[in-house]
CSV table of C-alpha atoms in Angstrom, one decimal:
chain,number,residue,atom,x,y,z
A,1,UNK,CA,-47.4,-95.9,17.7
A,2,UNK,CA,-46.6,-99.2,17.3
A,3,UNK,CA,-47.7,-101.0,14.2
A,4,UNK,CA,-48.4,-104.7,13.6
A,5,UNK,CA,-46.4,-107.0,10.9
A,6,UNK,CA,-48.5,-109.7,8.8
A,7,UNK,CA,-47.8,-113.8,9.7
A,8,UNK,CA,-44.3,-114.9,9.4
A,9,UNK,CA,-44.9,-116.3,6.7
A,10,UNK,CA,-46.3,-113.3,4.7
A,11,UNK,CA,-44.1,-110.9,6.1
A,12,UNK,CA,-42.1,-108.7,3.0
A,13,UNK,CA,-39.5,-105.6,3.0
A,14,UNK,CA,-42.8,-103.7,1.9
A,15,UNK,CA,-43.7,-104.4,5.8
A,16,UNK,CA,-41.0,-102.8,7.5
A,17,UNK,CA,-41.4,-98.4,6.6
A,18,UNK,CA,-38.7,-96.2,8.4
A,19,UNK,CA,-40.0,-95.4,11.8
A,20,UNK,CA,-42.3,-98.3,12.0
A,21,UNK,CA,-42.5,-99.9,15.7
A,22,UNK,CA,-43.2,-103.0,16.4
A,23,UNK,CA,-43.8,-105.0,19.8
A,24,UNK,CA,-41.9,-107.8,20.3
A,25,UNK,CA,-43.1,-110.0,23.3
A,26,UNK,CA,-41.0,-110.3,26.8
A,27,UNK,CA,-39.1,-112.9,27.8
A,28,UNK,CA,-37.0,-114.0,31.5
A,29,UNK,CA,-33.9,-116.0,32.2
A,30,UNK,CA,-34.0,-118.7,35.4
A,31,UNK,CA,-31.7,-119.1,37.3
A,32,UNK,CA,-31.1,-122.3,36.8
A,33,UNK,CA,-30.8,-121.5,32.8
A,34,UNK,CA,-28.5,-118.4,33.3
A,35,UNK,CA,-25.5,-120.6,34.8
A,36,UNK,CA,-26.0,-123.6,32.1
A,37,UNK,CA,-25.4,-121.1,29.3
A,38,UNK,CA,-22.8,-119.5,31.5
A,39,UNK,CA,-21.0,-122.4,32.2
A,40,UNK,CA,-21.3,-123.4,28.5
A,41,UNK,CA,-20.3,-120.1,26.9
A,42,UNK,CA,-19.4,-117.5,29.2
A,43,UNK,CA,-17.6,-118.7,32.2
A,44,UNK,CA,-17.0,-115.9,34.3
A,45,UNK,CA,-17.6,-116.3,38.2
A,46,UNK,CA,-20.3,-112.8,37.9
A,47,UNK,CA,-22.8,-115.2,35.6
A,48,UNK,CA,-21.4,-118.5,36.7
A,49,UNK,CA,-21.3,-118.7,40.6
A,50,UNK,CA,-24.4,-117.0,42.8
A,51,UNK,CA,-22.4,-117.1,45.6
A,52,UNK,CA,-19.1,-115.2,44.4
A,53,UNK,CA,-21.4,-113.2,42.3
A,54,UNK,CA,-23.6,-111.8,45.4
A,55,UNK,CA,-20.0,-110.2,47.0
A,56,UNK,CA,-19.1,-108.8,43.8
A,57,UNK,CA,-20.2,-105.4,42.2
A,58,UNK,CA,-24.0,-106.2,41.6
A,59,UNK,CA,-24.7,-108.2,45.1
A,60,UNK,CA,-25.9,-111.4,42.7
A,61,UNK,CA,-25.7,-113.1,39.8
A,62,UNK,CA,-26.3,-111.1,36.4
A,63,UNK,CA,-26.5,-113.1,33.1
A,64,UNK,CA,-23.9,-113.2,30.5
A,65,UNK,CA,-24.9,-110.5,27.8
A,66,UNK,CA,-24.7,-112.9,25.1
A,67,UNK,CA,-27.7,-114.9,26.5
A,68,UNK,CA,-29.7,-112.2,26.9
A,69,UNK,CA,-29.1,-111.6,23.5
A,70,UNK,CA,-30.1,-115.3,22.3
A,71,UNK,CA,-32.8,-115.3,24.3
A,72,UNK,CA,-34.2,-112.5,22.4
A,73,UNK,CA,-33.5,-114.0,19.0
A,74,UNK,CA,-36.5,-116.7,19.3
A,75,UNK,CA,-39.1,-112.9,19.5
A,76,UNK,CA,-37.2,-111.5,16.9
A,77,UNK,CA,-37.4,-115.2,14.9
A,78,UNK,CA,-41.1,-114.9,15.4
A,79,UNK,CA,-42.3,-111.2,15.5
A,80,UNK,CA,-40.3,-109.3,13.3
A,81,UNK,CA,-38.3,-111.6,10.4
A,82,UNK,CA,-40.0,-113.2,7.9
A,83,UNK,CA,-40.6,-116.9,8.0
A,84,UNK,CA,-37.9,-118.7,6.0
A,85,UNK,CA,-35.8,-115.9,5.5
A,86,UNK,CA,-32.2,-114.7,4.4
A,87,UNK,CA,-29.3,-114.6,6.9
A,88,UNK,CA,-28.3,-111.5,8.8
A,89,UNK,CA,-24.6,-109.7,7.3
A,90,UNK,CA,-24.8,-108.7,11.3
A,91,UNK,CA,-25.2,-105.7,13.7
A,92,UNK,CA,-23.9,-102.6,14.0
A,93,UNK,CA,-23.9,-102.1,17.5
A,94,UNK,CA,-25.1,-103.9,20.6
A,95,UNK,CA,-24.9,-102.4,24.2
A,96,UNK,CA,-25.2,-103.9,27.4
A,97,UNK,CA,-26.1,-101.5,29.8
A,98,UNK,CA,-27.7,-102.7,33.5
A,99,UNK,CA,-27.4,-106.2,34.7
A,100,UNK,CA,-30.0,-108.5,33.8
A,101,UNK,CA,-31.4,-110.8,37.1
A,102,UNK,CA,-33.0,-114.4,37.5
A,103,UNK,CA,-36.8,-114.0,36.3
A,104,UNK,CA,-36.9,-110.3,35.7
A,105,UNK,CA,-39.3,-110.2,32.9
A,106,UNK,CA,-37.8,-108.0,29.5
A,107,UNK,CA,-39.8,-107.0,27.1
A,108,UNK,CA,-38.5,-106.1,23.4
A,109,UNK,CA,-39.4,-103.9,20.6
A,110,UNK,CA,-37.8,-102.8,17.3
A,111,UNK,CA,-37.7,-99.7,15.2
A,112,UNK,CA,-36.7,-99.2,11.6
A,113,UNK,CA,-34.3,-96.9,11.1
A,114,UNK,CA,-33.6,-97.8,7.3
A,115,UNK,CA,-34.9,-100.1,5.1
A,116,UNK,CA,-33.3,-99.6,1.5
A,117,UNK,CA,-33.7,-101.7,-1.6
A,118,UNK,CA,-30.9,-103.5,-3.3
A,119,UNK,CA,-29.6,-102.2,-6.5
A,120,UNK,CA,-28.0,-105.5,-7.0
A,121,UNK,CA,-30.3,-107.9,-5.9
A,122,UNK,CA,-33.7,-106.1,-6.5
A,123,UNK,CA,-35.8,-109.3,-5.1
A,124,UNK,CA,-34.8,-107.8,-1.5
A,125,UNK,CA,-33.9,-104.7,0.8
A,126,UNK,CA,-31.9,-104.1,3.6
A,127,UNK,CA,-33.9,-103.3,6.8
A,128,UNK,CA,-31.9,-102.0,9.3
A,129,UNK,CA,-33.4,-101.2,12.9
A,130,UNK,CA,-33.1,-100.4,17.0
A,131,UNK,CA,-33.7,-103.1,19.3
A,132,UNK,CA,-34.5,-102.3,22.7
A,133,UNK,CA,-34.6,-104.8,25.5
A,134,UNK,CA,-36.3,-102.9,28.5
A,135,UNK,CA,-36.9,-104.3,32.4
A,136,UNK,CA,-39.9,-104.0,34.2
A,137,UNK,CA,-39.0,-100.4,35.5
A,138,UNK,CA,-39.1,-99.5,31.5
A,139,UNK,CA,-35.3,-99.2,31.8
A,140,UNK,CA,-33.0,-100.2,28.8
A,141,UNK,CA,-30.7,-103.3,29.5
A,142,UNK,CA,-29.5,-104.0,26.1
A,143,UNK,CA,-30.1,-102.3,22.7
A,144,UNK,CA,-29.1,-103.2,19.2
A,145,UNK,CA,-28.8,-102.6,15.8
A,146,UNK,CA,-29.1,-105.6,13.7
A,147,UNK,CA,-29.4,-105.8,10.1
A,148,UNK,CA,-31.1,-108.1,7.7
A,149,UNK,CA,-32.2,-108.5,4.3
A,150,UNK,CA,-35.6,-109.1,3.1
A,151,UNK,CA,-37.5,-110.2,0.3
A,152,UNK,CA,-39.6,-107.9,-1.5
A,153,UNK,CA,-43.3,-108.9,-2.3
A,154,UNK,CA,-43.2,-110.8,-5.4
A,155,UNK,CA,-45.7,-108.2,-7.3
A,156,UNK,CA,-43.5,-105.7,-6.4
A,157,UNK,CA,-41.0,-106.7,-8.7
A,158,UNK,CA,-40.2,-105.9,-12.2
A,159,UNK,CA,-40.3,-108.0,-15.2
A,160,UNK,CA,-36.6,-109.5,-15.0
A,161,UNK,CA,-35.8,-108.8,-11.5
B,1,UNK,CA,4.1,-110.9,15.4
B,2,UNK,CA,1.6,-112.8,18.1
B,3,UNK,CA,2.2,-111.7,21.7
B,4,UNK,CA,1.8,-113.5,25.0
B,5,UNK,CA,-0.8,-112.0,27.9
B,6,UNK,CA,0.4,-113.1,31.0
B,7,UNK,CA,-1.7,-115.9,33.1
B,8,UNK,CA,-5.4,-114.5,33.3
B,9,UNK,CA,-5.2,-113.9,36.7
B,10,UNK,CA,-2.0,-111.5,36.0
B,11,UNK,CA,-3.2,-109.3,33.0
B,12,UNK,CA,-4.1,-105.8,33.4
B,13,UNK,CA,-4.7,-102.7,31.1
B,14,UNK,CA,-0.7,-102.1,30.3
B,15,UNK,CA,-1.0,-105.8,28.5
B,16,UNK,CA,-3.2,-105.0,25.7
B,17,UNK,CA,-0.7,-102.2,23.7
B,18,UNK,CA,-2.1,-100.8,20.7
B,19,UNK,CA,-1.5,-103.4,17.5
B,20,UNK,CA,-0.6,-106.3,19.8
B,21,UNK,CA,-2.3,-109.5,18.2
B,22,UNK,CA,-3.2,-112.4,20.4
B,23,UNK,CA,-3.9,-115.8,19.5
B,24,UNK,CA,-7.1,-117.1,21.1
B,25,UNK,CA,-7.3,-120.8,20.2
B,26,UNK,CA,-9.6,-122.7,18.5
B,27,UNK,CA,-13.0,-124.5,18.9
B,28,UNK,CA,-15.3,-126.1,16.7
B,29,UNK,CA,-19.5,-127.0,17.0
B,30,UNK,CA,-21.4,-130.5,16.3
B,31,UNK,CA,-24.1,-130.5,14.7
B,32,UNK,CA,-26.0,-131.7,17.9
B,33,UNK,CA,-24.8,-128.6,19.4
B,34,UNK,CA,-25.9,-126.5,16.6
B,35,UNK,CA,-29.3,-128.0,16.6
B,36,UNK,CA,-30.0,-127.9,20.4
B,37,UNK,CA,-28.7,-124.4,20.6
B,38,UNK,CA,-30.8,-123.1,17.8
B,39,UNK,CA,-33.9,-124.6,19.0
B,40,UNK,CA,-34.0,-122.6,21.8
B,41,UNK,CA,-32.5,-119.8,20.6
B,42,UNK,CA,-32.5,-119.5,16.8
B,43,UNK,CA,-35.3,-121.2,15.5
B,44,UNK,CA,-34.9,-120.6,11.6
B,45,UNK,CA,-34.8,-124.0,9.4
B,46,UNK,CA,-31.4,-123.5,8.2
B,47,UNK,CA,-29.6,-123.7,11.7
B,48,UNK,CA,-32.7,-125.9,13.4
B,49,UNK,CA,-33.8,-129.0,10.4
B,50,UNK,CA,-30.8,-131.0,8.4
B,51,UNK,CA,-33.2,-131.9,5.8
B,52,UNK,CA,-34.7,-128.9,5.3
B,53,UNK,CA,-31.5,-127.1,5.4
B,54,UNK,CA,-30.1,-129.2,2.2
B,55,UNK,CA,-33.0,-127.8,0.0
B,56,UNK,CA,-31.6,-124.6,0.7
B,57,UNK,CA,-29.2,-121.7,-0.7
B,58,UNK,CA,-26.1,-123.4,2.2
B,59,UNK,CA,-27.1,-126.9,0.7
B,60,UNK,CA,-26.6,-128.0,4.5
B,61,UNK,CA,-26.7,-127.1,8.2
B,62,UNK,CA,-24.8,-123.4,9.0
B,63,UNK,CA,-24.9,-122.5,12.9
B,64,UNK,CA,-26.8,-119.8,14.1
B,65,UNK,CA,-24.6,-116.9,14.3
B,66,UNK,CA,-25.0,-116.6,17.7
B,67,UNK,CA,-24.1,-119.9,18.3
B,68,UNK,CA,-20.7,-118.5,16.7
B,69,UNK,CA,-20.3,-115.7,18.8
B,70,UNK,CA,-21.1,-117.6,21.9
B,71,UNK,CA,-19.0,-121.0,21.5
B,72,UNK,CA,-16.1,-118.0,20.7
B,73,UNK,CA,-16.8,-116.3,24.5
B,74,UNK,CA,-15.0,-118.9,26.7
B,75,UNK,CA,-11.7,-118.5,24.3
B,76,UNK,CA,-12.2,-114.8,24.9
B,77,UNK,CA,-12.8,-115.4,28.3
B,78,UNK,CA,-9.6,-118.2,29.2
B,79,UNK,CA,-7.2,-116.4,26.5
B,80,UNK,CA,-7.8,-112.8,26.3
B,81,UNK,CA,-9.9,-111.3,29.4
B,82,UNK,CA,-8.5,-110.9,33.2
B,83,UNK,CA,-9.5,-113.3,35.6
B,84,UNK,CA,-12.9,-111.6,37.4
B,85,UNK,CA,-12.7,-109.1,35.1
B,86,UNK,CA,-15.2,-105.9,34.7
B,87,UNK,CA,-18.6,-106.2,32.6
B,88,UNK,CA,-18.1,-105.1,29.1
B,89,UNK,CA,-20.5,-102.1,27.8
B,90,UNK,CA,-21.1,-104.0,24.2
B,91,UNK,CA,-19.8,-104.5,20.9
B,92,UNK,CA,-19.2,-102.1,18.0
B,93,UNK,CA,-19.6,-104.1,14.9
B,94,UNK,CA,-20.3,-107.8,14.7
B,95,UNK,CA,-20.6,-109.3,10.9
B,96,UNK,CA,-21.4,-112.8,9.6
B,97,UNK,CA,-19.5,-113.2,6.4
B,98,UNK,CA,-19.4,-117.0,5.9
B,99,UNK,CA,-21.2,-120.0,6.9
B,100,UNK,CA,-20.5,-122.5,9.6
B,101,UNK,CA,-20.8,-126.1,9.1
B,102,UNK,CA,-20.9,-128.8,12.1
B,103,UNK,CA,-17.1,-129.8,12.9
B,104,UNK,CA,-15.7,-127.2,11.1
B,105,UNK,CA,-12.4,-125.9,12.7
B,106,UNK,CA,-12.5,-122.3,13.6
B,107,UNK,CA,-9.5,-120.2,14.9
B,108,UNK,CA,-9.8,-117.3,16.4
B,109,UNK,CA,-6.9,-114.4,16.9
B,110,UNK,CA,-7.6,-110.5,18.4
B,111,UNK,CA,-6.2,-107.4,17.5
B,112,UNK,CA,-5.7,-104.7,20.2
B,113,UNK,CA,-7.3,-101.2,18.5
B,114,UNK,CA,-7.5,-98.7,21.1
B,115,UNK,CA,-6.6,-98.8,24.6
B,116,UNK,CA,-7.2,-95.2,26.7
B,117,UNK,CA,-7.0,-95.1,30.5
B,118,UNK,CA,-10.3,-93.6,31.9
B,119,UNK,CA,-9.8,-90.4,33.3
B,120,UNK,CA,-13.2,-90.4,35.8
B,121,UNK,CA,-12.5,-94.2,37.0
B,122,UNK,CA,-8.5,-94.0,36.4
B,123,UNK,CA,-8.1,-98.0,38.0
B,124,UNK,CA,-9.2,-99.0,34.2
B,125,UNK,CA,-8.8,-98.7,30.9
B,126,UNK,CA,-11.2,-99.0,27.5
B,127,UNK,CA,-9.6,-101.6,25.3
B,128,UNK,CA,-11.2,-102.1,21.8
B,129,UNK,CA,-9.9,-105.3,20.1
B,130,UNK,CA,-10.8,-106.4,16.6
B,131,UNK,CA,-11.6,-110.1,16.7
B,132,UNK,CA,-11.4,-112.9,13.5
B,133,UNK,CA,-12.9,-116.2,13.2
B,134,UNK,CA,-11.4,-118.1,10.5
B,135,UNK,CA,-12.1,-120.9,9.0
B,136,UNK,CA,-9.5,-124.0,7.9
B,137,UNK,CA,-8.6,-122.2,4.5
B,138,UNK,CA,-8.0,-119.2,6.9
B,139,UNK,CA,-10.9,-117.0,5.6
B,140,UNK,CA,-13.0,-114.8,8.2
B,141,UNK,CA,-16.4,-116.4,8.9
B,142,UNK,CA,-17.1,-113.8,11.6
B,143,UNK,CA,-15.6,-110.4,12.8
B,144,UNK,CA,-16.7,-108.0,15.7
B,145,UNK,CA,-15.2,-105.4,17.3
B,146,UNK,CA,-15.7,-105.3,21.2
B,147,UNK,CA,-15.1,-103.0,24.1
B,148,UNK,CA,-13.7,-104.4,27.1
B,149,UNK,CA,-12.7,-102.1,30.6
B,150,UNK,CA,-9.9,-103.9,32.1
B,151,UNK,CA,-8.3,-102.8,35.5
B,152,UNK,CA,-4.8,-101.1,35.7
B,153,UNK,CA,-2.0,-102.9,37.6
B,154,UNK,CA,-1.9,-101.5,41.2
B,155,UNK,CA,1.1,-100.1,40.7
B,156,UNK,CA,0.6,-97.5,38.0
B,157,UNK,CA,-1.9,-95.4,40.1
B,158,UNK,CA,-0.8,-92.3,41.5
B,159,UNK,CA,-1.4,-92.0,45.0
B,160,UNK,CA,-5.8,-91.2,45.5
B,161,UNK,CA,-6.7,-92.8,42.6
């Protein structure tokens, strides 16, 4: 069932339990902003050039997997991290597994799958959890397993921590 | 010892022997491009807001990680990958282990770790690489560990493959 996180700006490693689901929104890619990024970052013909990618092995133009990635980033900014929060150490795995298309609306949601509290820095835990990027069909066409630190609710701590 | 890969369009599978290290150039970001990138895709203060950035634990702008990973794709792409290559299935491990200020010089290098022919599609092979971003004084600001298939030269299939 999925659950609902507080405001950004309230949001605490107390928020994110083991199992915990949350929604986070859907997003879509132009076409017109698929090839900038492409171009930019990622220039291969598949995510660069509609018409060499519609003879080649998806009939079109897919986007680069790394934008469908930083497109997601801005849901995962505002619906799962906390609101002035640590940096990520990074992810632990990150699949790309069908072709993502101009204007195919994804939609996101993450799982916790550990959230553990630092022994050395007791003001914060590590959360670590499943993202899922699914297509209209319900498909997944990226997952991944980020990881990121969070600080603890202040009352939470103890006297020196 | 560095190795050479043949010109993009020539490299195949049998280029990317086990331990062979390749240098993949170097690039560097601007803090205009760190700030236009992370306001669409990584809106957190410390890659999006100078100012605010300053007051906190970096004590100036750091890119977004992403930002990182992408602006490292076209030397993966121009130095490392074949020419109309295959779609990679995703990346093992990706870690953030220092910050990235604007104009910094980053180099990157990659490490062949595994590379195993496919025995259902044997026209490719699975290449894992281990690829460093370093900084100036030569420390790793960013690591990951991608899978790449990469098609086998014509001449080492046996007839019906």
């Amino acid at each position: 069932m999925n659950q609902t996180l507080p405001p950004a700006t309230e949001r605490h490693f107390e928020d994110y339990p083991v199992g915990a689901v949350f929604d986070l929104g859907s997003f879509s890619l132009s076409e017109d902003e698929m090839l900038g990024f492409a171009r930019r970052y990622d220039p291969q013909t598949m995510h660069t050039d509609p018409a060499s990618a519609a003879q080649g092995p998806f009939g079109g133009l897919i986007a680069s997997g790394w934008h469908t990635v930083a497109a997601l980033m801005p849901l995962i900014v505002h619906n799962f991290l906390p609101h002035g929060g640590l940096v990520s150490p990074g992810i632990d795995e990150l699949r790309w597994l069908l072709p993502v298309r101009p204007d195919e609306t994804l939609r996101a949601q993450g799982t916790v799958t550990e959230a553990r509290r630092s022994r050395s820095r007791p003001d914060r835990g590590l959360v670590r959890s499943f993202v899922e990027v699914l297509n209209e069909a319900g498909e997944p066409v990226m997952t991944m397993r980020p990881m990121n630190f969070i600080r603890c609710r202040p009352e939470s701590l103890a006297p020196g921590d």
